[in-house]
Amino acid sequence: MLNYPRLAAARRLLAPGAVRAGPGGHEVQGTHGLYRVLPEGGRLRCTCLFEARHQGSRGPCTHALAVQLLG
């Protein structure tokens, strides 16, 4: 189940154009820096601290959700 605050934050990232396609994945300009979101093992993995701590066990991070919203 999606965490709705993360989904709302992901939508806010789309508004200023913070998500850009890059080599092999996407770059997302987040609140605390630039993150890489790459497809790996059937899901999107991010270089952010949330992903490092939870590794998908709590659902996707804000940055991966933003990439998913782009389609």
mmCIF file of C-alpha atoms in Angstrom:
data_model
loop_
_atom_site.group_PDB
_atom_site.id
_atom_site.type_symbol
_atom_site.label_atom_id
_atom_site.label_comp_id
_atom_site.label_asym_id
_atom_site.label_seq_id
_atom_site.Cartn_x
_atom_site.Cartn_y
_atom_site.Cartn_z
ATOM 1 C CA MET A 1 0.000 0.000 0.000
ATOM 2 C CA LEU A 2 1.342 3.438 -0.900
ATOM 3 C CA ASN A 3 2.191 5.952 1.744
ATOM 4 C CA TYR A 4 0.152 8.964 0.632
ATOM 5 C CA PRO A 5 2.526 11.647 1.998
ATOM 6 C CA ARG A 6 5.284 10.158 -0.193
ATOM 7 C CA LEU A 7 2.947 10.129 -3.195
ATOM 8 C CA ALA A 8 2.049 13.790 -2.624
ATOM 9 C CA ALA A 9 5.753 14.656 -2.351
ATOM 10 C CA ALA A 10 6.438 12.757 -5.600
ATOM 11 C CA ARG A 11 3.761 14.792 -7.388
ATOM 12 C CA ARG A 12 5.380 17.995 -6.124
ATOM 13 C CA LEU A 13 8.680 16.885 -7.669
ATOM 14 C CA LEU A 14 7.010 16.598 -11.070
ATOM 15 C CA ALA A 15 5.719 20.171 -11.060
ATOM 16 C CA PRO A 16 9.129 21.932 -11.245
ATOM 17 C CA GLY A 17 10.571 19.348 -13.624
ATOM 18 C CA ALA A 18 12.906 17.832 -11.051
ATOM 19 C CA VAL A 19 12.835 14.436 -12.794
ATOM 20 C CA ARG A 20 15.072 13.976 -15.840
ATOM 21 C CA ALA A 21 15.882 10.922 -17.919
ATOM 22 C CA GLY A 22 19.546 10.035 -17.689
ATOM 23 C CA PRO A 23 21.841 7.238 -18.797
ATOM 24 C CA GLY A 24 20.256 3.947 -17.755
ATOM 25 C CA GLY A 25 17.700 5.553 -15.452
ATOM 26 C CA HIS A 26 16.536 8.907 -14.125
ATOM 27 C CA GLU A 27 17.960 11.751 -12.090
ATOM 28 C CA VAL A 28 15.698 13.342 -9.486
ATOM 29 C CA GLN A 29 16.485 16.647 -7.815
ATOM 30 C CA GLY A 30 15.141 16.126 -4.311
ATOM 31 C CA THR A 31 15.023 18.385 -1.292
ATOM 32 C CA HIS A 32 18.402 17.200 -0.034
ATOM 33 C CA GLY A 33 20.289 16.543 -3.245
ATOM 34 C CA LEU A 34 20.381 14.864 -6.625
ATOM 35 C CA TYR A 35 19.408 11.176 -6.661
ATOM 36 C CA ARG A 36 19.714 8.445 -9.285
ATOM 37 C CA VAL A 37 16.766 6.104 -9.801
ATOM 38 C CA LEU A 38 17.670 2.963 -11.706
ATOM 39 C CA PRO A 39 15.720 -0.159 -12.664
ATOM 40 C CA GLU A 40 17.134 -3.177 -10.831
ATOM 41 C CA GLY A 41 15.701 -6.593 -10.132
ATOM 42 C CA GLY A 42 12.212 -5.749 -11.389
ATOM 43 C CA ARG A 43 11.826 -2.533 -9.381
ATOM 44 C CA LEU A 44 13.231 0.968 -9.185
ATOM 45 C CA ARG A 45 16.141 1.525 -6.801
ATOM 46 C CA CYS A 46 17.216 4.957 -5.615
ATOM 47 C CA THR A 47 20.418 6.354 -4.135
ATOM 48 C CA CYS A 48 18.548 8.151 -1.319
ATOM 49 C CA LEU A 49 18.796 7.417 2.405
ATOM 50 C CA PHE A 50 15.201 6.078 2.581
ATOM 51 C CA GLU A 51 16.064 3.394 0.018
ATOM 52 C CA ALA A 52 19.343 2.572 1.788
ATOM 53 C CA ARG A 53 17.535 2.109 5.094
ATOM 54 C CA HIS A 54 14.473 0.173 3.921
ATOM 55 C CA GLN A 55 15.467 -1.371 0.560
ATOM 56 C CA GLY A 56 11.882 -1.542 -0.655
ATOM 57 C CA SER A 57 10.402 -3.067 2.499
ATOM 58 C CA ARG A 58 8.278 0.060 3.098
ATOM 59 C CA GLY A 59 7.416 0.674 -0.543
ATOM 60 C CA PRO A 60 9.113 2.976 -3.010
ATOM 61 C CA CYS A 61 10.741 6.237 -1.985
ATOM 62 C CA THR A 62 9.467 9.624 -3.151
ATOM 63 C CA HIS A 63 12.022 9.758 -5.974
ATOM 64 C CA ALA A 64 11.089 6.327 -7.377
ATOM 65 C CA LEU A 65 7.405 7.244 -7.132
ATOM 66 C CA ALA A 66 8.054 10.418 -9.134
ATOM 67 C CA VAL A 67 9.717 8.350 -11.867
ATOM 68 C CA GLN A 68 6.757 5.922 -11.858
ATOM 69 C CA LEU A 69 4.309 8.832 -12.210
ATOM 70 C CA LEU A 70 6.121 9.944 -15.367
ATOM 71 C CA GLY A 71 5.121 6.613 -16.877
#
